[in-house]
Coordinates of N, CA, C and O in Angstrom, one line a residue:
M10 N 109.4 104.4 117.4 CA 108.1 104.4 118.0 C 107.4 103.0 117.6 O 107.7 102.4 116.6
Q11 N 106.6 102.6 118.4 CA 105.8 101.4 118.2 C 104.6 101.7 117.5 O 103.8 102.5 117.9
I12 N 104.2 101.0 116.4 CA 102.9 101.1 115.7 C 102.2 99.7 115.7 O 102.9 98.6 115.6
T13 N 100.9 99.7 115.6 CA 100.1 98.5 115.3 C 99.2 98.9 114.1 O 98.6 99.8 114.1
V14 N 99.4 98.0 113.1 CA 98.7 98.3 111.9 C 98.2 96.9 111.3 O 98.8 96.0 111.5
S15 N 97.0 97.0 110.7 CA 96.5 95.8 110.1 C 96.7 96.0 108.6 O 96.3 96.9 108.0
V16 N 97.3 95.0 108.0 CA 97.7 95.0 106.7 C 97.1 93.8 106.0 O 97.5 92.6 106.4
N17 N 96.2 94.0 105.0 CA 95.5 92.9 104.4 C 94.8 91.9 105.3 O 94.9 90.7 105.2
G18 N 94.3 92.5 106.4 CA 93.7 91.7 107.4 C 94.5 91.1 108.5 O 94.0 90.4 109.5
E19 N 95.8 91.2 108.4 CA 96.6 90.7 109.4 C 97.3 91.8 110.2 O 97.8 92.8 109.7
S20 N 97.3 91.6 111.6 CA 97.8 92.7 112.4 C 99.3 92.5 112.7 O 99.8 91.5 112.8
Y21 N 100.0 93.7 112.7 CA 101.4 93.8 112.9 C 101.7 94.8 113.9 O 101.1 95.9 113.9
V22 N 102.6 94.5 114.8 CA 103.2 95.4 115.7 C 104.7 95.5 115.4 O 105.4 94.5 115.5
R23 N 105.1 96.7 115.2 CA 106.5 97.0 114.8 C 107.0 98.2 115.5 O 106.3 99.2 115.7
D24 N 108.3 98.3 115.7 CA 109.1 99.5 116.1 C 109.6 100.1 114.8 O 110.2 99.5 114.0
V25 N 109.3 101.4 114.6 CA 109.7 102.0 113.3 C 110.2 103.4 113.7 O 110.0 104.1 114.7
E26 N 111.1 103.8 112.8 CA 111.6 105.3 112.8 C 110.5 106.2 112.6 O 109.6 105.9 111.7
P27 N 110.3 107.3 113.2 CA 109.2 108.2 113.0 C 109.1 108.8 111.6 O 108.1 109.1 111.1
R28 N 110.3 108.8 110.9 CA 110.3 109.3 109.5 C 110.1 108.3 108.5 O 110.2 108.6 107.3
L29 N 109.9 107.0 108.8 CA 109.7 105.9 107.9 C 108.5 106.0 107.1 O 107.4 106.2 107.6
L30 N 108.6 106.0 105.7 CA 107.5 106.1 104.9 C 106.7 104.7 104.8 O 107.3 103.6 104.9
L31 N 105.4 104.8 104.6 CA 104.6 103.6 104.6 C 105.0 102.8 103.4 O 105.1 101.5 103.7
T32 N 105.5 103.3 102.3 CA 105.9 102.4 101.3 C 107.0 101.6 101.6 O 107.2 100.4 101.3
H33 N 108.0 102.2 102.4 CA 109.2 101.4 102.8 C 108.8 100.5 104.0 O 109.4 99.4 104.0
F34 N 108.0 100.8 104.8 CA 107.4 99.8 105.8 C 106.8 98.6 105.2 O 107.2 97.5 105.5
L35 N 106.0 98.8 104.2 CA 105.3 97.7 103.5 C 106.3 96.9 102.8 O 106.3 95.6 102.8
R36 N 107.2 97.5 102.0 CA 108.2 96.7 101.3 C 109.4 96.1 102.1 O 109.7 94.9 101.9
D37 N 110.0 96.9 102.9 CA 111.2 96.4 103.6 C 110.9 95.7 104.9 O 111.5 94.7 105.2
E38 N 109.8 96.2 105.7 CA 109.6 95.6 107.0 C 108.6 94.3 106.8 O 108.9 93.3 107.4
L39 N 107.6 94.5 105.9 CA 106.6 93.4 105.8 C 106.9 92.6 104.5 O 106.2 91.5 104.3
R40 N 107.8 93.0 103.7 CA 108.2 92.2 102.5 C 107.0 92.1 101.5 O 106.8 91.1 100.8
L41 N 106.1 93.1 101.5 CA 105.0 93.2 100.6 C 105.5 94.0 99.4 O 105.3 95.2 99.4
T42 N 106.1 93.4 98.5 CA 106.7 94.2 97.4 C 105.8 94.5 96.2 O 106.3 95.0 95.2
G43 N 104.5 94.2 96.3 CA 103.6 94.6 95.3 C 103.5 96.1 95.1 O 103.1 96.6 94.1
T44 N 103.6 96.8 96.4 CA 103.5 98.2 96.4 C 104.9 98.8 95.9 O 105.9 98.5 96.5
H45 N 104.9 99.4 94.7 CA 106.0 99.8 94.0 C 106.5 101.2 94.5 O 105.6 102.1 94.7
W46 N 107.8 101.4 94.6 CA 108.3 102.7 95.0 C 109.0 103.3 93.7 O 109.9 102.8 93.2
G47 N 108.3 104.3 93.2 CA 108.7 104.9 91.9 C 109.5 106.2 92.0 O 110.6 106.3 91.6
C48 N 108.7 107.3 92.5 CA 109.3 108.5 92.4 C 109.6 109.2 93.7 O 110.4 110.1 93.7
D49 N 109.0 108.8 94.8 CA 109.2 109.4 96.1 C 108.7 110.9 96.2 O 109.1 111.6 97.1
T50 N 108.0 111.3 95.1 CA 107.4 112.7 95.1 C 106.0 112.8 94.9 O 105.4 113.8 94.7
S51 N 105.3 111.6 95.0 CA 103.8 111.5 94.8 C 103.4 111.7 93.4 O 102.2 112.0 93.0
N52 N 104.3 111.7 92.4 CA 103.9 112.0 91.0 C 103.5 110.8 90.3 O 102.5 110.9 89.4
C53 N 104.1 109.6 90.5 CA 103.8 108.5 89.7 C 102.5 107.6 90.0 O 101.9 107.0 89.2
G54 N 102.3 107.5 91.3 CA 101.2 106.7 91.8 C 101.4 105.2 91.9 O 100.5 104.5 92.2
A55 N 102.6 104.7 91.5 CA 102.9 103.3 91.6 C 102.8 102.7 93.1 O 102.6 101.5 93.2
C56 N 102.8 103.6 94.0 CA 102.8 103.1 95.4 C 101.4 103.2 96.1 O 101.3 103.1 97.3
V57 N 100.4 103.4 95.4 CA 99.0 103.6 95.9 C 98.6 102.3 96.7 O 98.7 101.2 96.2
V58 N 98.2 102.5 97.9 CA 97.5 101.5 98.7 C 96.2 102.1 99.3 O 96.0 103.4 99.1
R59 N 95.4 101.3 100.0 CA 94.2 101.9 100.6 C 94.5 101.9 102.1 O 94.9 101.0 102.7
L60 N 94.3 103.1 102.7 CA 94.4 103.3 104.1 C 93.0 103.7 104.6 O 92.4 104.7 104.2
D61 N 92.5 102.7 105.4 CA 91.1 102.8 105.9 C 90.1 103.0 104.7 O 89.2 103.8 104.8
G62 N 90.4 102.3 103.6 CA 89.6 102.3 102.5 C 89.8 103.4 101.5 O 89.3 103.4 100.4
V63 N 90.6 104.5 101.8 CA 90.9 105.5 100.9 C 92.3 105.4 100.2 O 93.3 105.0 100.8
P64 N 92.3 105.5 98.9 CA 93.5 105.3 98.2 C 94.5 106.5 98.5 O 94.1 107.6 98.6
V65 N 95.7 106.1 98.9 CA 96.7 107.1 99.2 C 98.0 106.7 98.6 O 98.3 105.5 98.3
K66 N 98.9 107.7 98.3 CA 100.2 107.4 97.8 C 101.1 107.2 99.0 O 101.3 108.1 99.7
S67 N 101.5 105.9 99.1 CA 102.2 105.6 100.3 C 103.6 106.1 100.4 O 104.2 106.1 101.5
C68 N 104.1 106.8 99.4 CA 105.4 107.6 99.6 C 105.2 108.8 100.2 O 106.2 109.5 100.5
T69 N 103.9 109.2 100.4 CA 103.7 110.5 101.1 C 103.0 110.4 102.5 O 102.6 111.3 103.1
V70 N 103.0 109.1 102.9 CA 102.3 108.8 104.2 C 103.5 108.1 105.1 O 104.1 107.2 104.7
L71 N 103.6 108.7 106.4 CA 104.5 108.0 107.3 C 103.9 106.7 107.8 O 102.7 106.7 108.0
A72 N 104.7 105.8 108.1 CA 104.2 104.6 108.6 C 103.5 104.8 110.0 O 102.4 104.2 110.3
A73 N 104.0 105.8 110.8 CA 103.4 106.2 112.0 C 102.0 106.7 111.8 O 101.1 106.5 112.8
M74 N 101.7 107.2 110.7 CA 100.3 107.7 110.4 C 99.4 106.6 110.2 O 98.1 106.8 110.3
A75 N 99.9 105.4 109.9 CA 98.9 104.2 109.8 C 98.8 103.5 111.1 O 98.1 102.4 111.1
D76 N 99.3 104.0 112.2 CA 99.1 103.3 113.4 C 97.6 103.3 113.7 O 96.9 104.2 113.7
G77 N 97.2 102.0 114.0 CA 95.7 101.8 114.3 C 94.9 101.7 113.0 O 93.6 101.5 113.2
A78 N 95.4 101.8 111.9 CA 94.6 101.8 110.6 C 94.7 100.4 109.9 O 95.5 99.5 110.3
E79 N 93.8 100.3 108.9 CA 93.7 99.2 108.1 C 94.3 99.6 106.7 O 93.9 100.5 106.1
V80 N 95.4 98.8 106.3 CA 96.0 99.2 105.1 C 95.7 97.9 104.1 O 95.8 96.8 104.6
T81 N 95.3 98.1 103.0 CA 95.2 97.2 101.9 C 96.2 97.5 100.8 O 96.3 98.5 100.2
T82 N 96.9 96.4 100.4 CA 97.9 96.4 99.4 C 97.3 95.6 98.2 O 96.3 94.9 98.4
V83 N 98.0 95.7 97.1 CA 97.5 94.9 95.9 C 97.5 93.4 96.3 O 96.8 92.6 95.8
E84 N 98.4 92.9 97.2 CA 98.4 91.5 97.6 C 97.1 91.2 98.3 O 96.7 90.0 98.4
G85 N 96.5 92.2 98.9 CA 95.2 92.0 99.7 C 94.0 91.9 98.7 O 92.9 91.7 99.3
L86 N 94.1 92.3 97.5 CA 92.9 92.2 96.6 C 92.4 90.8 96.3 O 91.3 90.5 96.3
A87 N 93.4 89.9 96.0 CA 93.0 88.5 95.7 C 92.5 87.8 97.0 O 92.9 88.2 98.1
H88 N 91.7 86.9 96.8 CA 91.1 86.1 97.9 C 91.6 84.8 98.1 O 91.1 83.9 98.7
G89 N 92.8 84.6 97.5 CA 93.5 83.3 97.4 C 94.6 83.3 96.6 O 95.0 84.3 96.0
R90 N 95.1 82.1 96.2 CA 96.3 82.0 95.3 C 96.0 81.6 93.9 O 96.9 81.5 93.1
T91 N 94.7 81.3 93.6 CA 94.5 80.7 92.2 C 93.8 81.9 91.4 O 93.3 82.9 91.9
E92 N 93.8 81.7 90.1 CA 93.3 82.6 89.1 C 91.8 83.0 89.6 O 91.3 84.0 89.3
A93 N 91.1 81.9 90.0 CA 89.6 82.0 90.3 C 89.4 82.9 91.5 O 88.3 83.4 91.9
D94 N 90.5 83.1 92.3 CA 90.4 83.9 93.5 C 90.7 85.4 93.3 O 90.8 86.2 94.2
L95 N 91.0 85.8 92.1 CA 91.4 87.2 91.8 C 90.3 88.1 92.0 O 89.1 87.8 91.7
D96 N 90.6 89.4 92.4 CA 89.6 90.4 92.4 C 89.2 90.7 90.9 O 90.1 90.6 90.1
P97 N 88.0 91.1 90.7 CA 87.6 91.4 89.4 C 88.6 92.5 88.7 O 88.7 92.4 87.4
V98 N 89.0 93.4 89.4 CA 90.0 94.3 88.8 C 91.2 93.6 88.3 O 91.8 93.9 87.2
Q99 N 91.8 92.7 89.2 CA 92.9 92.1 88.8 C 92.7 91.2 87.6 O 93.6 91.2 86.6
E100 N 91.5 90.6 87.5 CA 91.1 89.7 86.4 C 91.0 90.6 85.1 O 91.5 90.2 84.1
G101 N 90.4 91.8 85.3 CA 90.2 92.7 84.2 C 91.5 93.2 83.6 O 91.7 93.2 82.3
F102 N 92.5 93.4 84.4 CA 93.8 93.8 83.9 C 94.5 92.7 83.1 O 95.1 92.9 82.1
M103 N 94.2 91.5 83.6 CA 94.8 90.3 82.9 C 94.1 90.1 81.6 O 94.7 90.0 80.5
V104 N 92.7 90.1 81.6 CA 92.0 89.7 80.4 C 92.1 90.9 79.4 O 92.2 90.5 78.2
C105 N 92.0 92.1 79.8 CA 92.1 93.1 78.8 C 93.5 93.8 78.5 O 93.5 94.8 77.9
H106 N 94.5 93.1 79.1 CA 95.9 93.6 78.8 C 96.1 95.0 79.3 O 96.7 95.8 78.6
G107 N 95.7 95.3 80.6 CA 95.8 96.6 81.1 C 97.1 96.9 81.6 O 97.3 97.8 82.4
L108 N 98.1 96.1 81.3 CA 99.5 96.4 81.8 C 100.5 96.0 80.6 O 100.1 95.2 79.8
Q109 N 101.6 96.5 80.7 CA 102.7 96.2 79.8 C 103.9 95.8 80.7 O 104.1 94.7 81.1
C110 N 104.6 96.9 81.2 CA 105.8 96.5 82.0 C 105.3 96.1 83.5 O 106.0 95.4 84.2
G111 N 104.1 96.6 83.9 CA 103.5 96.2 85.1 C 104.0 97.1 86.3 O 103.4 96.9 87.5
F112 N 104.9 98.1 86.1 CA 105.3 98.8 87.2 C 104.2 99.6 87.8 O 104.1 99.7 89.0
C113 N 103.3 100.3 87.1 CA 102.3 101.1 87.6 C 101.1 100.3 88.0 O 100.2 100.8 88.7
T114 N 101.0 99.1 87.6 CA 99.8 98.2 87.7 C 99.3 98.1 89.1 O 98.1 98.3 89.4
P115 N 100.1 97.8 90.1 CA 99.5 97.8 91.5 C 98.8 99.0 92.0 O 97.7 99.0 92.5
G116 N 99.4 100.1 91.7 CA 98.7 101.4 92.1 C 97.4 101.6 91.3 O 96.4 102.0 91.8
M117 N 97.5 101.3 90.0 CA 96.3 101.5 89.1 C 95.2 100.5 89.6 O 94.0 100.9 89.6
M118 N 95.5 99.3 90.1 CA 94.5 98.4 90.6 C 93.9 98.9 91.8 O 92.7 98.8 92.0
M119 N 94.8 99.4 92.8 CA 94.2 99.8 94.0 C 93.3 101.1 93.9 O 92.2 101.2 94.5
T120 N 93.6 102.0 92.9 CA 92.8 103.1 92.6 C 91.5 102.7 91.9 O 90.4 103.1 92.2
S121 N 91.6 101.7 91.1 CA 90.4 101.2 90.3 C 89.4 100.4 91.3 O 88.3 100.6 91.1
R122 N 90.0 99.8 92.2 CA 89.2 99.1 93.1 C 88.4 100.1 93.9 O 87.2 99.9 94.3
A123 N 89.1 101.1 94.5 CA 88.4 102.1 95.2 C 87.3 102.8 94.5 O 86.3 103.1 94.9
L124 N 87.6 103.1 93.1 CA 86.6 103.7 92.3 C 85.4 102.8 92.1 O 84.2 103.3 92.3
L125 N 85.5 101.6 91.9 CA 84.5 100.6 91.7 C 83.7 100.5 93.0 O 82.4 100.2 93.0
D126 N 84.4 100.6 94.1 CA 83.7 100.5 95.4 C 82.6 101.7 95.6 O 81.6 101.5 96.3
R127 N 83.0 102.9 95.1 CA 82.1 104.0 95.3 C 81.3 104.3 94.1 O 80.2 105.0 94.2
D128 N 81.7 103.8 92.9 CA 80.9 103.9 91.7 C 81.0 102.7 90.8 O 81.9 102.4 90.1
P129 N 79.9 101.8 91.0 CA 79.9 100.6 90.3 C 79.9 100.5 88.9 O 80.1 99.5 88.2
D130 N 79.5 101.7 88.3 CA 79.3 101.7 86.8 C 80.0 103.0 86.3 O 79.3 103.9 85.7
P131 N 81.3 103.2 86.4 CA 81.8 104.5 86.0 C 82.0 104.6 84.5 O 82.2 103.5 83.8
S132 N 81.9 105.9 84.0 CA 82.2 106.1 82.6 C 83.6 106.1 82.3 O 84.4 106.1 83.3
A133 N 84.0 106.0 81.1 CA 85.4 106.0 80.8 C 86.1 107.3 81.3 O 87.2 107.3 81.7
E134 N 85.3 108.4 81.1 CA 85.8 109.7 81.6 C 86.1 109.7 83.2 O 87.1 110.1 83.6
T135 N 85.2 109.0 83.9 CA 85.3 108.9 85.4 C 86.5 108.1 85.7 O 87.3 108.4 86.6
I136 N 86.7 107.0 85.0 CA 87.9 106.1 85.2 C 89.1 106.9 84.9 O 90.1 106.9 85.7
R137 N 89.2 107.6 83.8 CA 90.4 108.4 83.5 C 90.6 109.5 84.5 O 91.8 109.7 84.9
E138 N 89.6 110.1 85.1 CA 89.8 111.0 86.2 C 90.3 110.4 87.4 O 91.2 110.9 88.1
A139 N 89.8 109.2 87.7 CA 90.2 108.4 89.0 C 91.7 108.1 88.8 O 92.4 108.2 89.9
I140 N 92.2 107.8 87.8 CA 93.6 107.3 87.6 C 94.5 108.4 87.2 O 95.7 108.3 86.9
S141 N 94.0 109.7 87.1 CA 94.8 110.8 86.6 C 95.9 111.1 87.5 O 96.9 111.8 87.0
G142 N 96.0 110.7 88.6 CA 97.1 111.0 89.5 C 98.3 109.9 89.3 O 99.2 109.9 90.2
Q143 N 98.1 109.0 88.4 CA 99.0 108.0 88.2 C 99.6 108.1 86.8 O 98.9 108.4 85.9
I144 N 100.8 107.6 86.6 CA 101.6 107.7 85.4 C 101.9 106.3 84.8 O 102.4 105.5 85.6
C145 N 101.5 106.0 83.7 CA 101.8 104.8 82.9 C 102.5 105.2 81.7 O 102.0 105.9 80.8
R146 N 103.8 104.8 81.6 CA 104.6 105.2 80.5 C 104.5 104.2 79.3 O 105.2 104.5 78.3
C147 N 103.7 103.2 79.4 CA 103.7 102.1 78.4 C 102.4 102.0 77.6 O 102.5 101.7 76.4
T148 N 101.3 102.2 78.3 CA 100.1 101.7 77.6 C 99.2 102.7 76.9 O 98.4 102.3 76.1
G149 N 99.3 104.0 77.2 CA 98.4 105.0 76.5 C 97.0 104.9 77.3 O 96.1 105.6 76.9
Y150 N 96.8 104.1 78.3 CA 95.7 104.1 79.2 C 94.5 103.4 78.6 O 93.5 103.0 79.4
E151 N 94.4 103.3 77.4 CA 93.2 102.6 76.7 C 92.8 101.2 77.4 O 91.7 101.0 77.8
N152 N 93.8 100.4 77.5 CA 93.6 99.0 78.0 C 93.3 99.0 79.5 O 92.6 98.2 80.1
I153 N 93.9 100.1 80.2 CA 93.6 100.2 81.6 C 92.1 100.6 81.8 O 91.4 99.9 82.6
V154 N 91.6 101.5 81.1 CA 90.2 101.9 81.1 C 89.3 100.7 80.8 O 88.4 100.4 81.5
R155 N 89.7 99.9 79.7 CA 88.9 98.8 79.4 C 88.8 97.7 80.5 O 87.9 97.1 80.7
S156 N 90.0 97.6 81.2 CA 90.1 96.7 82.2 C 89.2 97.0 83.4 O 88.6 96.1 84.0
V157 N 89.2 98.3 83.7 CA 88.2 98.7 84.8 C 86.8 98.5 84.4 O 85.9 98.1 85.1
Q158 N 86.5 98.9 83.1 CA 85.0 98.6 82.6 C 84.8 97.1 82.6 O 83.6 96.8 83.0
W159 N 85.7 96.3 82.2 CA 85.4 94.8 82.3 C 85.1 94.4 83.7 O 84.2 93.6 83.9
A160 N 85.9 94.9 84.7 CA 85.7 94.5 86.1 C 84.3 95.0 86.5 O 83.5 94.3 87.3
A161 N 83.9 96.2 86.1 CA 82.6 96.7 86.5 C 81.5 95.9 85.9 O 80.6 95.6 86.6
A162 N 81.6 95.5 84.6 CA 80.6 94.7 84.1 C 80.5 93.3 84.7 O 79.4 92.8 84.9
K163 N 81.6 92.7 85.0 CA 81.6 91.4 85.8 C 80.9 91.5 87.1 O 80.1 90.7 87.4
E164 N 81.3 92.6 87.9 CA 80.6 92.8 89.1 C 79.1 93.1 89.0 O 78.3 92.5 89.8
A165 N 78.7 93.7 87.9 CA 77.3 94.0 87.7 C 76.5 92.7 87.4 O 75.4 92.5 87.9
A166 N 77.2 91.9 86.5 CA 76.5 90.6 86.2 C 76.4 89.7 87.4 O 75.4 89.0 87.6
A167 N 77.4 89.8 88.4 CA 77.4 89.0 89.6 C 76.3 89.5 90.5 O 75.6 88.7 91.1
R168 N 76.0 90.8 90.6 CA 75.0 91.3 91.4 C 73.6 91.0 90.8 O 72.7 90.6 91.6
E169 N 73.5 91.0 89.5 CA 72.2 90.7 88.8 C 71.9 89.1 89.1 O 70.8 88.9 89.4
A170 N 72.9 88.3 89.0 CA 72.8 86.9 89.2 C 72.3 86.7 90.7 O 71.4 85.9 91.0
A171 N 72.9 87.3 91.6 CA 72.6 87.2 93.1 C 71.1 87.7 93.3 O 70.4 87.0 94.0
D172 N 70.7 88.8 92.7 CA 69.4 89.3 92.8 C 68.4 88.3 92.3 O 67.3 88.1 92.9
T173 N 68.7 87.7 91.1 CA 67.8 86.7 90.5 C 67.6 85.5 91.4 O 66.6 85.1 91.6
E174 N 68.8 85.1 91.9 CA 68.8 83.8 92.8 C 67.9 84.2 94.0 O 67.2 83.4 94.5
S175 N 68.2 85.4 94.6 CA 67.4 85.8 95.8 C 66.0 86.0 95.6 O 65.1 85.4 96.4
S176 N 65.6 86.5 94.5 CA 64.2 86.6 94.1 C 63.5 85.2 93.8 O 62.3 85.0 94.3
E177 N 64.2 84.3 93.3 CA 63.7 82.9 93.1 C 63.5 82.2 94.3 O 62.7 81.4 94.5
A178 N 64.4 82.4 95.2 CA 64.4 81.8 96.5 C 63.2 82.2 97.4 O 62.6 81.4 98.2
M179 N 62.8 83.4 97.2 CA 61.7 84.0 97.9 C 60.3 83.6 97.3 O 59.3 83.7 98.0
A180 N 60.4 83.2 96.0 CA 59.1 82.9 95.4 C 58.6 81.5 95.8 O 59.1 80.7 96.4

């Protein structure tokens, strides 16, 4: 069957098998290998992407279900290729050592970005609840939680600076 899907802002038209999983479509067809394929049973969360803004485990979504949708992968978080272009979540994971082996990291980042988009100042408990559907076998989650808190603080500071600049411009 033919599908049309927007991935990280770029439109793709492809013929796919009706049973093809979104994770395999992203990795094998589009060569976006940041989405990791871990368990194929929706237990690990390494394959989380955003489908029309909602985090989903792409190992449980058929590529055909993404027809006409917007998919964002971890590659779509950054706004360019330099460190300065990183999404605050990516930067937080780097600064606060929110990863060790890195296998779960793309899914953790996608879930964290979705959390911060709906709750810009989450508590540690809220962060833990948001990532509870994902498994990290290396970190113990402490640095992951700190990474998300760091990103939230960076975004809050940026909003405050923008508000101050706007207020000064109006005066």
